């Protein structure tokens, strides 16, 4: 359960602070499939970073499973990210020098999980994305879709209950994108809370609920199936 | 790496020079007093600078032999330079007029024939002992023993040949001709000896012997007109100079190390900015700031350690090459230099790694990951 109340995020730029998020309040239930949409600069990424505990709100409250995390120290936030949140990025962010297996191992290394345990969990995670046979390939030997699947394995290997995906299909062709979305949705069906930031109305329509952001505010909250393809960007040039 | 190599090589050479000089001097025995005619000179390289008031004579030598009980050997040295010839084969060499005891004081060996015989100081026999190089030059195909050579206009018979010894304290033993001291003074028309070497029985007698020699000669000459140099003081001051030199050289090396440290920092900064996305990712998957910082610090330390070891290897190789070229020169990097240069290199790496590591830690993961 994610609870945002009056969350604000501003950056000190010059005399007048730049406000990226004005006043965002939202509840995201456990196991929900939420899409965050909106034009560039609307604050989508800022919101995602705050949800992911990579960034802290300048004002307002963020409670994760009832615990206030908006004011935690940097180290405590690392701890929260490590155990509760998985990230998937548009450009995968795999480490090129490491094999798929090693990339998936990374979060567990940082968390200090013993090697035997690590092996088993990596196999499970790679199996879940159908890439056990590619475990010892490096990212440059994998296709884009495969890279994203490795990234998803990495994001889920610590068994978080929230998965944050920032344009997960942005760098993929339609077929691969579809495959990734199915994978994410299957994990969601297994109980993982899924938050997808996207430009793509087709993805928005598949979600349980869409939050539309504009200029740092939520301007629309609709169930995904009610999202009209043309509803999003009409006022934005 | 270059810094480390430089430190290793330079300190090795500096240390080698120090050891070389010390070894050279101590090979002559530290029980040696050197009497030089003339006063107020400290180096002994310009005897008579400022005028020699009184000659240092063979009578003085005899007086020292008689009255200075601490003295075991008293060896007069008359010095000259002339052409030594065997027929058409000739060579310009240093000629030393001395006595049989010179062999002991200078630790010389005779390969053929015999050394100057002991006997009356005043008896100037026309005999000579040739250094190894001189003997080879003048008699390339045969033994020089029993042959006659000319020194200037004088004819002397060769009675012995020295073993090759190389240079000893700037004197090339192999290029010497040794003749009896009286002969030397006659050939070169000398009234004063060049030096008198006095070897005392035990090291602890050195000071009292020095005093006694000075008093005796002052008494005989009517004034204080000789200088006595002890081996110890010469070795001591040279040692000091060369140690200072080694340190200075090590200092220069240390500066180049600091420069190398800046290089490491630069490299690390580049590495950090090249890997902002990676840093952001590490943070996203739960790395704490401290973990990220430790990662980059470790990298910096490994980098400089690698450089230091490579430098050490390079330096060692250079020193080995140097030693191979100049075997007489005992160049080897002192242990303190090797250890401190390693410690310093790693410390420099860590120090200059802190800033990039800090920067990596301070990176905003949001921006770090935004690089789409």
XYZ file of C-alpha atoms in Angstrom:
609
model
C 0.000 0.000 0.000
C 1.387 3.321 -1.132
C -0.033 6.544 0.292
C 0.995 9.928 -1.049
C -0.404 12.995 0.661
C 0.266 16.472 -0.684
C 3.619 15.438 -2.058
C 5.631 18.283 -3.453
C 9.073 18.302 -5.056
C 10.907 21.437 -6.040
C 14.471 22.081 -7.114
C 16.374 25.187 -6.191
C 17.161 26.669 -9.587
C 18.074 30.332 -9.470
C 15.854 32.679 -7.485
C 12.600 30.901 -8.128
C 12.544 27.205 -7.300
C 11.519 24.873 -10.077
C 8.460 22.943 -8.971
C 8.364 19.503 -10.546
C 5.518 18.143 -8.443
C 2.972 20.535 -7.001
C 0.544 18.696 -4.817
C 0.192 15.028 -5.509
C -1.976 12.763 -3.426
C -2.693 9.188 -4.378
C -3.291 5.728 -3.001
C -1.891 2.714 -4.760
C -3.234 -0.557 -3.472
C -1.152 -3.681 -3.108
C -1.233 -5.664 -6.334
C -2.596 -2.761 -8.354
C -1.544 -2.107 -11.955
C -1.156 1.607 -12.338
C -0.076 3.638 -15.332
C 1.330 7.149 -14.975
C 0.973 9.185 -18.134
C 1.520 12.706 -19.226
C 3.615 14.841 -21.541
C 7.344 15.362 -21.089
C 8.097 17.642 -18.175
C 4.827 16.867 -16.481
C 6.587 15.350 -13.474
C 6.159 11.652 -14.294
C 9.781 10.772 -13.693
C 9.966 12.833 -10.515
C 6.955 11.017 -9.190
C 8.471 7.674 -10.097
C 11.721 8.554 -8.349
C 9.862 9.546 -5.224
C 7.812 6.364 -5.341
C 11.085 4.457 -5.770
C 12.726 6.188 -2.799
C 15.457 7.508 -5.060
C 14.295 10.983 -4.233
C 12.548 12.563 -1.272
C 9.568 14.910 -1.371
C 10.304 18.474 -0.287
C 6.898 18.586 1.367
C 4.071 16.184 2.008
C 4.058 12.617 3.201
C 4.876 9.303 1.574
C 3.885 6.205 3.513
C 4.884 2.783 2.316
C 2.908 0.004 3.996
C 2.037 2.469 6.711
C 5.604 3.555 7.333
C 6.629 7.128 6.628
C 9.571 6.905 4.229
C 9.641 10.462 2.897
C 11.885 11.618 5.704
C 14.224 8.657 6.055
C 17.990 9.048 5.796
C 19.771 8.187 2.572
C 21.025 4.897 3.986
C 17.604 3.911 5.268
C 16.172 4.688 1.847
C 18.765 2.390 0.270
C 17.514 -0.285 2.585
C 13.897 0.318 1.540
C 14.822 0.220 -2.160
C 16.810 -2.912 -1.668
C 13.983 -4.920 -0.132
C 10.743 -3.377 -1.313
C 11.205 -1.878 -4.726
C 12.351 -3.096 -8.117
C 13.205 -0.809 -11.014
C 12.966 -1.372 -14.734
C 14.265 1.342 -17.032
C 13.726 2.304 -20.614
C 17.402 1.818 -21.469
C 17.778 -1.342 -19.359
C 20.847 -0.084 -17.453
C 22.546 -3.441 -17.477
C 26.261 -3.374 -16.728
C 28.004 -4.259 -19.960
C 31.010 -5.911 -18.383
C 28.896 -8.409 -16.492
C 26.983 -11.426 -17.760
C 23.213 -11.691 -17.360
C 23.775 -13.922 -14.366
C 26.092 -11.382 -12.712
C 23.794 -8.482 -13.462
C 20.984 -10.291 -11.712
C 23.321 -11.065 -8.805
C 24.138 -7.404 -8.237
C 21.323 -6.417 -5.844
C 21.980 -9.524 -3.766
C 25.687 -8.763 -3.579
C 24.889 -5.320 -2.250
C 22.464 -6.833 0.231
C 25.073 -9.367 1.348
C 23.107 -12.497 0.525
C 25.253 -15.661 0.771
C 26.415 -17.248 -2.470
C 24.430 -20.510 -2.334
C 21.239 -18.602 -1.793
C 22.174 -16.231 -4.589
C 22.591 -19.000 -7.144
C 19.199 -20.489 -6.459
C 17.475 -17.138 -6.608
C 19.201 -16.090 -9.813
C 18.089 -19.330 -11.475
C 14.549 -18.753 -10.332
C 14.524 -15.156 -11.500
C 16.051 -15.985 -14.897
C 13.666 -18.876 -15.269
C 10.732 -16.551 -14.637
C 11.798 -14.389 -17.587
C 12.686 -17.419 -19.727
C 16.400 -16.693 -20.022
C 18.148 -19.475 -18.123
C 19.877 -20.520 -21.346
C 21.317 -17.015 -21.801
C 22.636 -16.642 -18.250
C 26.277 -16.383 -19.250
C 25.874 -13.998 -22.123
C 26.773 -10.369 -21.828
C 24.245 -7.634 -22.608
C 25.868 -6.909 -25.980
C 25.191 -10.502 -26.994
C 21.513 -10.219 -26.111
C 18.635 -8.653 -28.005
C 16.862 -5.597 -26.611
C 13.944 -7.697 -25.454
C 16.287 -10.135 -23.746
C 18.141 -7.285 -22.061
C 14.908 -5.947 -20.664
C 14.014 -9.407 -19.410
C 17.366 -9.624 -17.640
C 16.621 -6.221 -16.140
C 13.252 -7.504 -14.948
C 14.929 -10.542 -13.428
C 17.303 -8.207 -11.639
C 14.440 -6.036 -10.446
C 12.549 -8.975 -9.017
C 15.345 -11.108 -7.610
C 15.109 -9.427 -4.219
C 11.368 -10.252 -4.243
C 10.102 -6.705 -3.889
C 6.398 -6.061 -3.752
C 6.515 -2.970 -5.910
C 7.881 -2.868 -9.432
C 8.430 0.532 -10.984
C 8.863 0.567 -14.747
C 9.932 3.733 -16.559
C 8.950 3.421 -20.238
C 9.851 -0.296 -20.187
C 9.006 -0.737 -23.862
C 10.381 2.589 -25.061
C 13.453 1.081 -26.689
C 11.783 -2.050 -28.039
C 9.883 -2.957 -31.166
C 6.213 -3.805 -30.903
C 6.615 -7.566 -30.637
C 9.268 -7.414 -27.961
C 7.383 -4.647 -26.176
C 4.309 -6.784 -26.096
C 6.301 -9.676 -24.674
C 7.737 -7.485 -21.916
C 4.329 -6.074 -21.014
C 2.904 -9.589 -20.794
C 5.747 -10.580 -18.514
C 5.185 -7.592 -16.266
C 1.438 -8.156 -16.218
C 1.924 -11.800 -15.329
C 4.053 -10.778 -12.365
C 1.367 -8.262 -11.441
C -1.187 -11.025 -11.570
C 0.991 -12.918 -9.082
C 0.586 -10.072 -6.617
C 3.309 -7.588 -7.513
C 2.274 -3.931 -7.427
C 3.136 -2.566 -10.863
C 3.595 1.125 -11.660
C 4.375 1.902 -15.292
C 5.341 5.325 -16.544
C 4.506 5.524 -20.228
C 3.657 7.680 -23.194
C 1.858 4.822 -24.841
C -1.959 4.988 -24.486
C -2.146 1.321 -25.423
C -0.306 0.425 -22.254
C -2.424 2.885 -20.285
C -5.563 1.151 -21.451
C -4.316 -2.226 -20.237
C -3.790 -0.960 -16.682
C -6.239 -0.949 -13.804
C -5.972 2.770 -13.417
C -4.300 5.720 -15.120
C -2.988 8.847 -13.434
C -2.474 11.654 -15.911
C 0.004 14.303 -14.860
C 0.382 17.762 -16.234
C 2.666 20.476 -14.909
C 3.293 18.566 -11.709
C -0.338 17.903 -10.886
C -2.631 14.959 -11.348
C -5.223 16.217 -13.796
C -7.029 12.972 -14.483
C -7.640 9.650 -12.757
C -9.451 7.110 -14.890
C -9.684 3.339 -15.084
C -7.450 2.193 -17.906
C -10.178 0.822 -20.107
C -11.910 4.234 -20.108
C -8.851 6.082 -21.367
C -9.542 7.725 -24.678
C -6.633 7.599 -27.114
C -6.883 11.313 -27.854
C -7.584 12.472 -24.316
C -4.020 12.976 -23.213
C -2.102 15.601 -24.984
C -4.637 17.863 -26.572
C -3.692 20.981 -24.634
C 0.032 20.484 -25.091
C 1.767 21.645 -28.211
C 53.881 4.218 -12.058
C 56.591 6.389 -13.516
C 56.811 8.115 -10.161
C 57.375 4.855 -8.371
C 59.925 3.716 -10.919
C 61.704 7.040 -10.584
C 61.841 6.783 -6.816
C 63.136 3.237 -6.975
C 65.825 3.975 -9.527
C 66.949 7.262 -8.064
C 67.143 6.044 -4.500
C 68.865 2.901 -5.705
C 71.513 4.928 -7.456
C 71.843 7.336 -4.559
C 72.081 4.529 -2.077
C 74.474 2.730 -4.374
C 76.723 5.774 -4.525
C 76.711 6.004 -0.755
C 77.539 2.340 -0.328
C 80.139 2.461 -3.056
C 81.993 5.307 -1.407
C 81.691 3.853 2.075
C 82.850 0.498 0.840
C 85.753 2.023 -1.016
C 86.916 3.855 2.038
C 86.435 1.056 4.477
C 88.210 -1.329 2.118
C 91.249 0.785 2.825
C 90.762 0.256 6.499
C 89.279 2.759 8.844
C 92.414 2.713 10.938
C 94.146 5.012 8.513
C 95.552 8.469 9.180
C 96.643 10.510 6.203
C 99.249 13.187 6.765
C 99.226 15.938 4.173
C 101.781 18.728 4.062
C 100.192 22.153 4.467
C 97.623 23.547 6.790
C 93.982 24.537 6.583
C 92.848 22.136 4.011
C 89.968 19.854 4.539
C 89.751 17.825 1.395
C 93.358 16.990 0.731
C 92.879 17.473 -2.951
C 95.108 20.543 -3.230
C 98.147 19.894 -1.130
C 100.210 22.965 -0.822
C 97.500 25.376 -1.740
C 98.638 28.564 -0.126
C 102.228 27.405 0.062
C 103.824 24.563 1.897
C 105.834 25.971 4.751
C 107.938 22.901 5.400
C 108.648 19.758 3.511
C 107.347 16.475 4.736
C 110.494 14.386 4.637
C 111.666 10.841 5.081
C 113.164 11.941 8.367
C 109.665 12.869 9.503
C 108.538 9.391 8.507
C 111.287 7.815 10.545
C 110.454 10.028 13.501
C 106.827 8.971 13.358
C 107.837 5.318 13.096
C 110.034 5.721 16.148
C 107.898 7.923 18.388
C 104.267 7.210 17.618
C 103.673 3.922 19.356
C 100.130 3.556 18.053
C 101.380 3.371 14.493
C 101.635 -0.103 13.019
C 102.662 0.954 9.550
C 104.021 4.265 8.342
C 104.057 4.569 4.572
C 105.557 7.553 2.731
C 104.207 8.428 -0.681
C 106.040 10.479 -3.283
C 103.987 11.158 -6.331
C 104.892 11.954 -9.885
C 103.686 11.659 -13.439
C 105.830 10.526 -16.301
C 106.085 8.434 -19.416
C 106.922 4.811 -18.832
C 108.360 3.059 -21.832
C 109.391 -0.360 -23.016
C 111.178 0.363 -26.271
C 108.591 2.018 -28.494
C 105.700 1.130 -26.268
C 105.055 4.027 -23.949
C 102.407 5.191 -21.594
C 101.813 8.258 -19.445
C 101.144 7.059 -15.923
C 101.147 8.061 -12.284
C 104.302 6.928 -10.539
C 104.240 6.394 -6.804
C 107.363 6.229 -4.748
C 106.689 4.270 -1.604
C 107.775 1.349 0.567
C 106.995 -2.314 0.956
C 104.289 -1.534 3.513
C 102.197 0.183 0.835
C 101.102 -3.280 -0.201
C 99.483 -3.919 3.179
C 97.895 -0.517 3.573
C 96.307 -0.618 0.141
C 95.589 -4.343 0.157
C 97.388 -5.028 -3.087
C 98.151 -8.428 -4.558
C 101.086 -9.374 -6.722
C 100.427 -11.791 -9.593
C 104.003 -12.183 -10.732
C 107.394 -11.422 -9.243
C 107.426 -9.620 -5.921
C 106.457 -6.327 -4.340
C 108.984 -3.637 -3.355
C 111.334 -5.229 -0.823
C 111.482 -3.913 2.731
C 114.655 -2.061 3.596
C 116.323 1.271 4.045
C 114.122 4.227 3.204
C 117.007 6.127 1.665
C 118.106 3.303 -0.545
C 116.681 4.096 -3.928
C 117.035 0.925 -5.917
C 116.180 1.145 -9.616
C 113.266 -1.267 -9.474
C 109.549 -1.015 -10.208
C 106.277 -2.842 -9.745
C 103.784 -2.362 -12.588
C 100.038 -2.072 -12.357
C 98.080 -4.692 -14.299
C 97.075 -2.359 -17.116
C 100.543 -0.846 -17.501
C 102.088 -4.295 -17.620
C 99.667 -5.406 -20.302
C 100.221 -2.305 -22.400
C 103.987 -2.381 -22.249
C 104.418 -6.136 -22.398
C 101.412 -7.463 -24.285
C 102.912 -10.844 -25.101
C 105.432 -11.598 -22.391
C 106.063 -11.353 -18.700
C 107.543 -8.021 -17.672
C 109.445 -9.519 -14.749
C 113.167 -8.903 -15.024
C 112.766 -6.540 -17.971
C 113.930 -2.963 -17.947
C 111.603 -0.022 -18.544
C 112.335 3.682 -18.726
C 110.624 6.216 -16.511
C 111.466 9.489 -18.158
C 115.210 9.206 -18.554
C 115.663 6.695 -15.806
C 115.980 2.985 -16.281
C 114.424 0.639 -13.770
C 114.039 -3.124 -13.630
C 110.573 -4.600 -13.262
C 110.395 -6.908 -10.233
C 106.667 -7.428 -9.916
C 103.223 -7.049 -11.410
C 100.025 -6.195 -9.509
C 96.743 -8.047 -9.748
C 93.959 -6.092 -11.490
C 92.168 -4.025 -8.888
C 90.394 -1.216 -10.689
C 89.964 2.216 -9.260
C 90.426 2.794 -5.611
C 89.461 6.242 -4.368
C 89.970 7.934 -7.694
C 93.374 6.278 -8.037
C 93.536 3.801 -10.870
C 95.667 1.108 -9.295
C 95.960 -0.735 -12.595
C 97.623 2.291 -14.175
C 100.239 2.803 -11.511
C 103.949 2.222 -11.412
C 105.360 1.714 -7.941
C 109.022 2.415 -7.186
C 110.992 2.849 -3.943
C 110.295 6.190 -2.308
C 113.880 7.445 -2.512
C 113.992 6.578 -6.215
C 110.775 8.458 -6.731
C 112.039 11.576 -4.995
C 115.200 11.451 -7.084
C 113.439 10.866 -10.414
C 110.960 13.651 -9.867
C 113.387 15.847 -7.991
C 111.120 16.152 -4.985
C 111.970 17.547 -1.589
C 108.644 16.824 0.045
C 106.500 13.733 0.271
C 103.030 13.856 -1.178
C 101.384 11.983 1.697
C 102.267 9.838 4.642
C 99.811 7.062 5.400
C 99.738 5.840 8.967
C 97.859 2.731 9.911
C 97.233 2.518 13.647
C 97.079 -0.774 15.486
C 93.534 -0.447 16.806
C 90.742 1.845 15.826
C 90.414 3.330 19.317
C 93.969 4.620 19.055
C 93.138 6.779 16.099
C 92.609 9.995 18.009
C 95.612 9.740 20.269
C 97.752 8.797 17.274
C 96.472 11.823 15.392
C 97.373 14.094 18.299
C 100.779 12.544 18.709
C 101.586 12.844 15.010
C 100.523 16.475 14.944
C 102.537 17.296 18.050
C 105.591 15.468 16.786
C 105.593 17.137 13.385
C 104.840 20.559 14.835
C 107.819 20.059 17.109
C 110.076 18.966 14.253
C 108.953 21.683 11.842
C 108.723 24.405 14.443
C 105.127 25.111 13.453
C 101.784 23.502 12.832
C 102.107 22.881 9.131
C 100.577 19.547 8.368
C 97.025 18.324 8.149
C 95.923 14.936 9.349
C 92.847 13.451 7.765
C 91.192 10.458 9.330
C 89.376 7.988 7.208
C 86.419 8.213 9.565
C 85.820 11.902 9.049
C 86.030 11.570 5.296
C 83.679 8.618 5.202
C 81.362 10.315 7.648
C 80.991 13.528 5.715
C 80.706 11.797 2.357
C 78.131 9.519 3.838
C 76.141 12.484 5.048
C 76.306 14.231 1.710
C 75.222 11.168 -0.182
C 72.423 10.377 2.241
C 71.155 13.908 1.795
C 71.417 13.438 -1.937
C 69.441 10.216 -1.818
C 66.767 11.909 0.250
C 66.595 14.847 -2.126
C 66.257 12.484 -5.025
C 63.556 10.569 -3.174
C 61.822 13.898 -2.617
C 61.817 14.586 -6.327
C 60.364 11.134 -6.832
C 57.713 11.877 -4.242
C 56.694 14.976 -6.158
C 56.284 12.920 -9.291
C 54.193 10.564 -7.173
C 51.925 13.417 -6.208
C 51.591 14.244 -9.881
C 50.738 10.615 -10.497
C 48.120 10.944 -7.777
C 46.507 13.764 -9.698
C 46.523 11.465 -12.698
C 44.713 8.799 -10.705
C 42.183 11.386 -9.581
C 41.598 12.513 -13.119
C 41.166 8.963 -14.295
C 38.734 8.262 -11.500
C 36.751 11.418 -12.171
C 36.435 10.416 -15.793
C 35.467 6.943 -14.689
C 32.814 8.357 -12.370
C 31.274 10.587 -14.983
C 31.410 7.828 -17.586
C 29.563 5.597 -15.212
C 26.981 7.916 -13.778
C 24.307 5.604 -15.063
C 26.001 2.670 -13.381
C 26.226 4.549 -10.118
C 22.579 5.480 -10.401
C 21.719 1.885 -11.066
C 23.701 0.671 -8.072
C 21.758 3.073 -5.947
C 18.475 2.018 -7.478
C 19.133 -1.616 -6.647
C 19.841 -0.680 -3.075
C 23.476 0.349 -2.739
C 24.106 2.765 0.093
C 26.253 5.823 -0.433
C 28.973 4.167 1.578
C 28.959 1.095 -0.654
C 29.314 3.205 -3.763
C 32.082 5.233 -2.190
C 33.932 2.125 -1.103
C 33.664 0.723 -4.594
C 35.304 3.707 -6.205
C 37.916 4.041 -3.461
C 38.827 0.397 -3.891
C 39.149 0.970 -7.587
C 41.413 3.974 -7.046
C 43.592 2.072 -4.600
C 43.821 -0.940 -6.898
C 44.669 1.348 -9.764
C 47.487 3.033 -7.888
C 48.671 -0.216 -6.368
C 48.841 -1.708 -9.844
C 50.725 1.330 -11.032
C 53.036 1.168 -8.055
C 53.825 -2.490 -8.595
C 54.411 -1.923 -12.287
C 56.640 0.999 -11.387
C 58.466 -1.116 -8.879
C 59.031 -3.754 -11.540
C 60.209 -1.169 -14.038
C 62.469 0.474 -11.482
C 63.894 -2.852 -10.441
C 64.535 -3.731 -14.081
C 66.321 -0.443 -14.655
C 68.416 -0.932 -11.543
C 69.311 -4.433 -12.691
C 70.278 -3.106 -16.100
C 72.360 -0.437 -14.407
C 74.116 -2.987 -12.228
C 74.760 -5.159 -15.265
C 76.451 -2.208 -16.944
C 78.405 -1.110 -13.886
C 79.001 -4.180 -11.762
C 81.294 -2.333 -9.374
C 78.504 0.008 -8.402
C 76.326 -1.621 -5.733
C 73.096 0.094 -6.753
C 70.070 -1.367 -5.076
C 66.992 0.426 -3.831
C 67.035 0.720 -0.056
C 64.238 -1.167 1.652
C 62.876 1.958 3.263
C 62.453 3.521 -0.168
C 60.623 0.517 -1.608
C 58.283 0.207 1.342
C 57.581 3.887 1.685
C 57.057 4.352 -2.019
C 54.478 1.566 -2.042
C 52.726 2.935 1.004
C 52.894 6.419 -0.421
C 51.553 5.361 -3.806
C 48.588 3.600 -2.268
C 47.981 6.470 0.126
C 48.131 8.912 -2.760
C 45.731 6.727 -4.718
C 43.319 6.570 -1.807
C 43.651 10.267 -1.113
C 43.056 11.281 -4.682
C 40.364 8.639 -4.993
C 38.304 10.227 -2.237
C 37.149 13.159 -4.307
C 35.901 11.090 -7.263
C 34.348 8.606 -4.848
C 32.575 11.448 -3.074
C 31.358 12.707 -6.370
C 30.035 9.267 -7.243
C 28.234 9.066 -3.929
C 26.797 12.502 -4.313
C 25.432 11.770 -7.768
C 21.739 12.204 -7.916
C 20.442 8.797 -8.983
C 17.510 10.493 -10.597
C 19.733 12.393 -12.967
C 22.186 9.560 -13.220
C 19.477 7.303 -14.574
C 17.840 9.913 -16.740
C 20.567 9.377 -19.345
C 18.227 7.750 -21.818
